[in-house]
Coordinates of C-alpha atoms and ligand atoms in Angstrom, one line a residue:
X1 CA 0.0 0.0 0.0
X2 CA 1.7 3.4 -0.7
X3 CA 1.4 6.6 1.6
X4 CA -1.1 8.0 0.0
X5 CA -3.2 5.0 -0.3
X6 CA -2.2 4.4 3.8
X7 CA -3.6 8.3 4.5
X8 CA -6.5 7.7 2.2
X9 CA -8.1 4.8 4.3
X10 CA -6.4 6.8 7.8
X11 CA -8.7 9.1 7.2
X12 CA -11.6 7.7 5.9
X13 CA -11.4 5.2 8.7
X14 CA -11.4 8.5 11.3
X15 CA -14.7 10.2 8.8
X16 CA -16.7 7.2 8.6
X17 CA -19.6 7.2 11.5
X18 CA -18.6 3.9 13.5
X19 CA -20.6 1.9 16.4
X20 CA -18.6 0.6 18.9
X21 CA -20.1 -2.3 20.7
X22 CA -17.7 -3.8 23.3
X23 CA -15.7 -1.1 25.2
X24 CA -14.6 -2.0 29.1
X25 CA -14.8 1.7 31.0
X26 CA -11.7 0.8 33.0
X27 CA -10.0 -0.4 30.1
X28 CA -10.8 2.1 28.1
X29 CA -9.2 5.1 29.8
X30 CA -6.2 6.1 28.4
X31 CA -3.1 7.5 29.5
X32 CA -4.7 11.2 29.4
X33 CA -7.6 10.1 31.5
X34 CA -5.9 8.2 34.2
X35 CA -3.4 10.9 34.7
X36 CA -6.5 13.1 35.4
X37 CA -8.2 11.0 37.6
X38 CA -4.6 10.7 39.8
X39 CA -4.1 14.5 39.9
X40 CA -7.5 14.8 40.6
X41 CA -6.8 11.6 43.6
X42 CA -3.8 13.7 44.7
X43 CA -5.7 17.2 44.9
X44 CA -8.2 15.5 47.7
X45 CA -5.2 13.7 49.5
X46 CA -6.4 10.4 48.8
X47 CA -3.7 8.4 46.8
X48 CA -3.9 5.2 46.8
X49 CA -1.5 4.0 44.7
X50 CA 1.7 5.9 42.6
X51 CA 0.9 5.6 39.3
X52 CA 3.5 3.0 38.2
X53 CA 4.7 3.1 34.1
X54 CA 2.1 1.4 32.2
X55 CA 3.6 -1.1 29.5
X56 CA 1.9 -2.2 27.1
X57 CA 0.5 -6.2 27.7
X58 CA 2.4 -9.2 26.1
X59 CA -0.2 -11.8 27.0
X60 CA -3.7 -12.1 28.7
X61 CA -1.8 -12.6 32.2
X62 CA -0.5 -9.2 31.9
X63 CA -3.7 -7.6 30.6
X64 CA -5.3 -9.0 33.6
X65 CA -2.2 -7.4 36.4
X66 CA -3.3 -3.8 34.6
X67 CA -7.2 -3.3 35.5
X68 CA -6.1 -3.3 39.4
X69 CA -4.0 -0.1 38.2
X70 CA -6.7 1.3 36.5
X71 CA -9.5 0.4 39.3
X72 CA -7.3 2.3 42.2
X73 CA -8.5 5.4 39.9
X74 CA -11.8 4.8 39.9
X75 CA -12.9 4.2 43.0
X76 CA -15.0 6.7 44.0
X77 CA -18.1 7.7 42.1
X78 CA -16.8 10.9 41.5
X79 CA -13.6 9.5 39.8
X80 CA -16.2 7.0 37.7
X81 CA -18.4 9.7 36.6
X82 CA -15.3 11.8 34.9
X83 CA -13.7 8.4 33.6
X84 CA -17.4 7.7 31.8
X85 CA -17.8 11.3 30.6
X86 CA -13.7 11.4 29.5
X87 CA -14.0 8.2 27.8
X88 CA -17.6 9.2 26.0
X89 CA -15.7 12.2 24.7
X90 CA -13.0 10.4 23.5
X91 CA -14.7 8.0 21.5
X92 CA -16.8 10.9 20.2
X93 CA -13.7 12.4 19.0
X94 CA -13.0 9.0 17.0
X95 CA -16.1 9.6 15.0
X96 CA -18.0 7.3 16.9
X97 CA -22.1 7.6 16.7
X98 CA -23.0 4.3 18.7
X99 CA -21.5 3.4 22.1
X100 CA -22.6 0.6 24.3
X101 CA -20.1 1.2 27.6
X102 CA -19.8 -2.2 29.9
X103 CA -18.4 -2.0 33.2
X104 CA -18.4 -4.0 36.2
X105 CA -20.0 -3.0 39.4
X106 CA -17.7 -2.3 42.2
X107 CA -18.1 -1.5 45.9
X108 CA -15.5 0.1 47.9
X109 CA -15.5 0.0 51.0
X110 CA -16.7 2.8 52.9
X111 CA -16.6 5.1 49.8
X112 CA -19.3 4.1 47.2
X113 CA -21.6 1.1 47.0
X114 CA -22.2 -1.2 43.9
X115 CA -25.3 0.8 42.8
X116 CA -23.6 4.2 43.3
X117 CA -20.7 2.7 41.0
X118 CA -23.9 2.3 38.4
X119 CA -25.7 5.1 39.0
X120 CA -22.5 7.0 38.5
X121 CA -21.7 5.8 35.0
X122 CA -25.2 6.6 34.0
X123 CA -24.8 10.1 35.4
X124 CA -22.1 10.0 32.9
X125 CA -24.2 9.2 29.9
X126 CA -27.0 11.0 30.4
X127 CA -24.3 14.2 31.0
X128 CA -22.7 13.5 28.2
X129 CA -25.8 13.6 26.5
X130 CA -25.4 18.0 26.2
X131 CA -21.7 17.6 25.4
X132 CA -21.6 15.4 23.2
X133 CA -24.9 15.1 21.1
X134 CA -23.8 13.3 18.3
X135 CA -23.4 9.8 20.3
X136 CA -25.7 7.7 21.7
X137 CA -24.7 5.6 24.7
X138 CA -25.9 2.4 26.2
X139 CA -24.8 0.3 29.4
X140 CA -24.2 -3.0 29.8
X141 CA -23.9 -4.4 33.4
X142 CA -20.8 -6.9 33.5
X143 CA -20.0 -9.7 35.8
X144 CA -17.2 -10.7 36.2
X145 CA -16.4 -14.9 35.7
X146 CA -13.9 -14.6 38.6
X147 CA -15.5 -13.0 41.2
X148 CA -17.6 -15.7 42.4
X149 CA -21.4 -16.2 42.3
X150 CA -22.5 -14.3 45.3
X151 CA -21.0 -11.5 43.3
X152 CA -22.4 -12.5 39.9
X153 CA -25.8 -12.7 41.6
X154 CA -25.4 -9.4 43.2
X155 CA -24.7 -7.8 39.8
X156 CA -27.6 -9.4 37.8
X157 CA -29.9 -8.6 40.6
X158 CA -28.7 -5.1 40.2
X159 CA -29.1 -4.8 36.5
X160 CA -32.5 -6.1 36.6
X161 CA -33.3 -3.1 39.1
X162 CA -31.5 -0.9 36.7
X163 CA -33.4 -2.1 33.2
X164 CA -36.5 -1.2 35.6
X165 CA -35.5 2.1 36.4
X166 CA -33.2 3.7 33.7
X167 CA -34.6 1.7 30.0
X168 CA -33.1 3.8 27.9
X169 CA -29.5 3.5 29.0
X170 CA -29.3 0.2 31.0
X171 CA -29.8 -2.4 28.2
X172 CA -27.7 -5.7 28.7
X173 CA -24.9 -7.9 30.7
X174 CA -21.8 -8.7 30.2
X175 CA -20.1 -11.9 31.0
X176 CA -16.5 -11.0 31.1
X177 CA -13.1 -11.6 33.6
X178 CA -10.4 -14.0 33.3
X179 CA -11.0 -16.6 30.9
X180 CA -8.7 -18.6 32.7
X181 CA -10.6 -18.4 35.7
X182 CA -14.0 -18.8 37.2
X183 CA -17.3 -20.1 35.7
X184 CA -20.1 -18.5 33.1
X185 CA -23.1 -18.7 35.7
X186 CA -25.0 -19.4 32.6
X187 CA -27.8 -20.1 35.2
X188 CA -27.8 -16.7 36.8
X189 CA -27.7 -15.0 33.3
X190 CA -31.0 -16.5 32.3
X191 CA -32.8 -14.8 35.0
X192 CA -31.5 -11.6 33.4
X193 CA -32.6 -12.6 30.0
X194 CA -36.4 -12.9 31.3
X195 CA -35.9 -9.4 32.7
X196 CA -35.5 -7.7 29.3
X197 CA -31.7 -7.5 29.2
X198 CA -29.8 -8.4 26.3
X199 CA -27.0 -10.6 27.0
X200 CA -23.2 -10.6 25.4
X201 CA -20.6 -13.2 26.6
X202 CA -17.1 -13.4 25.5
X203 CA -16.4 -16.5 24.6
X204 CA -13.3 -19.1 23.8
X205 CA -10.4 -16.5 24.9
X206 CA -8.7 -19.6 25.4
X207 CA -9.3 -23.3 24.7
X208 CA -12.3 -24.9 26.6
X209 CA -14.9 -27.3 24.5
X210 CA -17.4 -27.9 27.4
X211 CA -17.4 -24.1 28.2
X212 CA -17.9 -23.2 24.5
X213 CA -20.5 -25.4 24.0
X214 CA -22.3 -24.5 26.9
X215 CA -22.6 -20.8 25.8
X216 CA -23.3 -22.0 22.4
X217 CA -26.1 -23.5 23.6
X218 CA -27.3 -20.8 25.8
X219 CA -27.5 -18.9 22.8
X220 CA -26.7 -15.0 24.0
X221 CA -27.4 -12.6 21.9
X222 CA -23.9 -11.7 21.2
X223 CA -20.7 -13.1 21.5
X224 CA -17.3 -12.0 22.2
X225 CA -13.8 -12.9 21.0
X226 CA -14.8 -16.5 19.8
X227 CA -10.7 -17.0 19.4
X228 CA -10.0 -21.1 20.3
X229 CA -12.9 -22.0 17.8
X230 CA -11.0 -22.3 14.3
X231 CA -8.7 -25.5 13.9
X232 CA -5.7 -23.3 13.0
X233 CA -6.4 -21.4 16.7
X234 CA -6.9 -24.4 19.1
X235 CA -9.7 -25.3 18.2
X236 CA -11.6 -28.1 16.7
X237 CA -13.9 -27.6 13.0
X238 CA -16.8 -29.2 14.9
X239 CA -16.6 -26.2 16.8
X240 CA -16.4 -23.9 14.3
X241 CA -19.1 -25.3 12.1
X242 CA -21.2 -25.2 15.6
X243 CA -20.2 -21.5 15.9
X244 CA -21.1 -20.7 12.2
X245 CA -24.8 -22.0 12.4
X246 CA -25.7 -20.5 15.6
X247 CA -25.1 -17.3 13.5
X248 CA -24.7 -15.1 16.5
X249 CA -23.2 -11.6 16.0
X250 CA -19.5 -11.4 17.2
X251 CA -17.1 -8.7 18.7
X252 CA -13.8 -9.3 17.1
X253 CA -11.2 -7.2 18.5
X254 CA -8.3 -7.4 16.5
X255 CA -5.3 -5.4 19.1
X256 CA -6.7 -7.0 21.7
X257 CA -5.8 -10.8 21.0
X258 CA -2.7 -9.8 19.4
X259 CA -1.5 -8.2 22.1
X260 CA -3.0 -11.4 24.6
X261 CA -0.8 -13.4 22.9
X262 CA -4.3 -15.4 21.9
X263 CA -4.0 -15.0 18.3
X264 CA -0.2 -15.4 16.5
X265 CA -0.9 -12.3 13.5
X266 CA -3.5 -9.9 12.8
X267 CA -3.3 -12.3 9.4
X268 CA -3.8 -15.0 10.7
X269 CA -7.5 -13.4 13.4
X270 CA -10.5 -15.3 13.8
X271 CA -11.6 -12.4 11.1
X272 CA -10.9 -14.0 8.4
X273 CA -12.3 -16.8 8.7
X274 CA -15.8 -15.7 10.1
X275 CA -15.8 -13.3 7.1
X276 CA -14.8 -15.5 4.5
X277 CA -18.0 -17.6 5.7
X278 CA -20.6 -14.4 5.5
X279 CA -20.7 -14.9 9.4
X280 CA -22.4 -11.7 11.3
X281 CA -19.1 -9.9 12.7
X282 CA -18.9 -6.0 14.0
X283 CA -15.0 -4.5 14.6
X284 CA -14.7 -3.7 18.4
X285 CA -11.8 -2.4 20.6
X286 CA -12.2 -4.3 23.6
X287 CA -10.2 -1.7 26.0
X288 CA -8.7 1.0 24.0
X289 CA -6.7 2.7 27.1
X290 CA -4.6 -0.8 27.3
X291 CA -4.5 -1.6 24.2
X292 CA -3.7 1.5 22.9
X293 CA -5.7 1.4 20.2
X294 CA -8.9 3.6 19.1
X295 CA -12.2 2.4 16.9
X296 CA -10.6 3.8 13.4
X297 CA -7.2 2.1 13.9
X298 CA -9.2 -1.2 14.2
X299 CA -10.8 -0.8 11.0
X300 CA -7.8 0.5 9.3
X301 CA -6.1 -3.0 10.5
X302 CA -9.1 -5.0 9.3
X303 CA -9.1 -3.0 5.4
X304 CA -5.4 -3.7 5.4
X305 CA -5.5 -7.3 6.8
X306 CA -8.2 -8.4 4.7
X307 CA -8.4 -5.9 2.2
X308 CA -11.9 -4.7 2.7
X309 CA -12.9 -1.9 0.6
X310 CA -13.9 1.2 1.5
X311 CA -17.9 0.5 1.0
X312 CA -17.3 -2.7 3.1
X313 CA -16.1 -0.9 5.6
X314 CA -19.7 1.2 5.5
X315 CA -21.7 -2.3 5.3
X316 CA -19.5 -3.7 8.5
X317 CA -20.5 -0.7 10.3
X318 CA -24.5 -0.5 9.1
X319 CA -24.5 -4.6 10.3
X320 CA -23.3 -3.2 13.6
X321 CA -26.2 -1.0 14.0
X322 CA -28.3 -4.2 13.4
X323 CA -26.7 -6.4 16.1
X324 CA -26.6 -3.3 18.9
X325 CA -28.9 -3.5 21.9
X326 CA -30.5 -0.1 20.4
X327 CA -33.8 0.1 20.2
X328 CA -35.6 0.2 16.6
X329 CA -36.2 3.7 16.3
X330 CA -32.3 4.5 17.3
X331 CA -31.2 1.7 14.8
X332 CA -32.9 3.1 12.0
X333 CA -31.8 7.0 12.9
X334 CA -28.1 5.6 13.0
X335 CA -28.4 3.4 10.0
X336 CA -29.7 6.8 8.5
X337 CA -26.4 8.3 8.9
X338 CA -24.5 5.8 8.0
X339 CA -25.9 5.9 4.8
X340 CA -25.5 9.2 4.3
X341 CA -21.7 9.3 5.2
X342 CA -21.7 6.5 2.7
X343 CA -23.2 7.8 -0.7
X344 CA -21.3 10.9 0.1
X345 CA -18.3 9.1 0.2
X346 CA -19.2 7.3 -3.1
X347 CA -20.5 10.4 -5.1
X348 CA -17.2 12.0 -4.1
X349 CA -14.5 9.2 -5.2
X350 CA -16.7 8.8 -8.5
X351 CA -16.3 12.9 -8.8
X352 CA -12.5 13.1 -8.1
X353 CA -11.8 10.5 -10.9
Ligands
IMP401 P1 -14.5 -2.6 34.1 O1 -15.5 -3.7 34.1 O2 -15.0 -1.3 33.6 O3 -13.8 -2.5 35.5 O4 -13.4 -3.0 33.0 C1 -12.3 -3.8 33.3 C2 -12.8 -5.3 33.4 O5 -13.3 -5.7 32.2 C3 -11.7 -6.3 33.8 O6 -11.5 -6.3 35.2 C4 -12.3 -7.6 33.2 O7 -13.2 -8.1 34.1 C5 -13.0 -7.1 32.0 N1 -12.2 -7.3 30.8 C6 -11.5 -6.4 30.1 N2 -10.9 -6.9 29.0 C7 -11.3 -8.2 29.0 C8 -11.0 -9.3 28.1 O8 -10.2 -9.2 27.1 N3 -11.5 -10.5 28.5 C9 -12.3 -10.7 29.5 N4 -12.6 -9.7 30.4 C10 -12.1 -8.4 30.1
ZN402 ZN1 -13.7 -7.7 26.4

């Protein structure tokens, strides 16, 4: 590809109005942010850790050893309200119209409970609503796979309170954590599901049939990561076949496995394969802040890796819209501009040749 091709799809990828469906808020901060929420930890006396040099992660052990970093800056609802609003704004800046924000609820002792840790994130969207008009913002509720299931209970219980009170932001769960550790509570999450809320799991980080399966046949309404599925990713093509007729939308976040260590080359992703077989996929970042990564850098990988053109790119973005937990009306507003950005685009490449 030379320069001028690389700017060319650089900036279209920054211009074209993207959805962003699995974002972490802790993961997401970057470096900007944190060193915010520290200064602003410092100015009420309250450190409660130095900010140590954050490297980037080699493998999903070191992912992991960040988020404790990142937590001891958000840990009072303060702290999460400016993290939600900072991070809104910077995806905004990205050219982002769809955001749906996950995070996990967490108490701290003393300071703020698990429902002001919510309540302060959805302060956040509904702020950011005046600043930043153009993008629309959902939450989904995580739990976390290693915290236990007195804690997974707690959260679902909370979300179901939350879908109740606050419909237009609270829409789903999140079944997240260390895929190395814990269980899915499968059991728990169907209680949610009769509730109203949409459900998203990430699923096959690393190897684990039974697991797989289980989710498979739980059938969530997304699905995240789906790495250890394909033969050539320790996986099995029962598995994948499995995967490829439950036809369940996934989150494939490109930085984020390369830099687990779960996938060898960004030529080499789950990607291609679920595209080559007309699977529903969106492009996600996962957790921008520790990945250093942003939603147009991930589609400018994808074009590159699997030379997608520039209309694809459009379609990827419009099938995003479709698998979002936005309700019908919002889909077809944001589908609107989509297609708009994208008949603009084509009238002016036809023009300038
Ligand atoms: P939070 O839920 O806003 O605190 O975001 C950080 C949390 O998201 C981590 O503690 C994990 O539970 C979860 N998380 C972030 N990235 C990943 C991932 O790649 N796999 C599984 N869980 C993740
Ligand atoms: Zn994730």
């Amino acid at each position: 590809m030379s320069s001028t091709e690389k700017i060319n799809l650089d900036s279209f990828c920054r211009a074209l109005p993207k959805v962003e469906l699995h974002a972490h808020l802790n993961g997401s901060l970057s470096l900007r942010i944190m060193k915010k929420l520290y200064e602003l930890q410092h100015s009420d006396g309250r450190i409660l850790m130095d900010l140590p040099n954050i490297e980037e992660p080699n493998s999903l052990e070191e992912c992991f050893q960040l988020f404790p970093i990142v937590h001891s800056l958000t840990s009072t609802s303060e702290a999460v309200f400016i993290a939600t609003c900072d991070m809104i704004g910077e995806f905004y800046d990205d050219g982002v119209i769809y955001l749906e924000v996950r995070s996990t609820p967490r108490a701290v002792d003393g300071v703020m409970t698990k429902k002001e840790y919510v309540e302060a994130i959805i302060r956040g969207i509904i702020t950011s609503k005046n600043r930043y008009p153009e993008i629309l913002v959902k939450y989904l509720i995580s739990v976390d796979r290693m915290k236990g299931y007195e804690s997974a209970k707690q959260n679902i219980e909370l979300a179901i309170e939350m879908i109740e009170q606050y419909p237009d932001y609270v829409v789903g769960l999140d079944l997240s954590g260390d895929p190395s550790k814990g269980s899915a509570f499968l059991e728990l999450l169907e209680k949610s599901r009769k509730a109203g809320l949409k459900i998203t799991a990430h699923c096959a980080e690393v190897p684990n049939e039974i697991e797989i399966m289980d989710i498979l046949n739980f059938k969530p309404d997304r699905l995240g990561h789906c790495t250890c599925i394909h033969p050539t990713l320790n996986g099995k093509e029962e598995l994948f076949q499995r995967l490829i007729q439950s036809n369940i939308p996934i989150e494939l976040c490109l930085t984020s496995n390369i830099k687990c260590g779960t996938v060898p080359s960004y030529d080499l992703h789950q990607f291609k394969y679920l595209y080559e077989a007309g699977h529903p996929i969106c492009i996600a970042t996962d957790d921008k802040g520790v990945f250093n990564t942003s939603l147009s850098k991930e589609f400018e990988l994808a074009a590159r890796h699997f030379q997608l053109s520039q209309d694809t790119l459009c379609q990827l973005t419009i099938n995003s819209v479709k698998y979002s937990f936005a309700s019908e009306i919002e889909k077809s507003r944001l589908t609107d501009v989509i297609n708009a950005f994208r008949f603009q685009s084509v009238s002016t490449v036809s023009n300038t040749k």
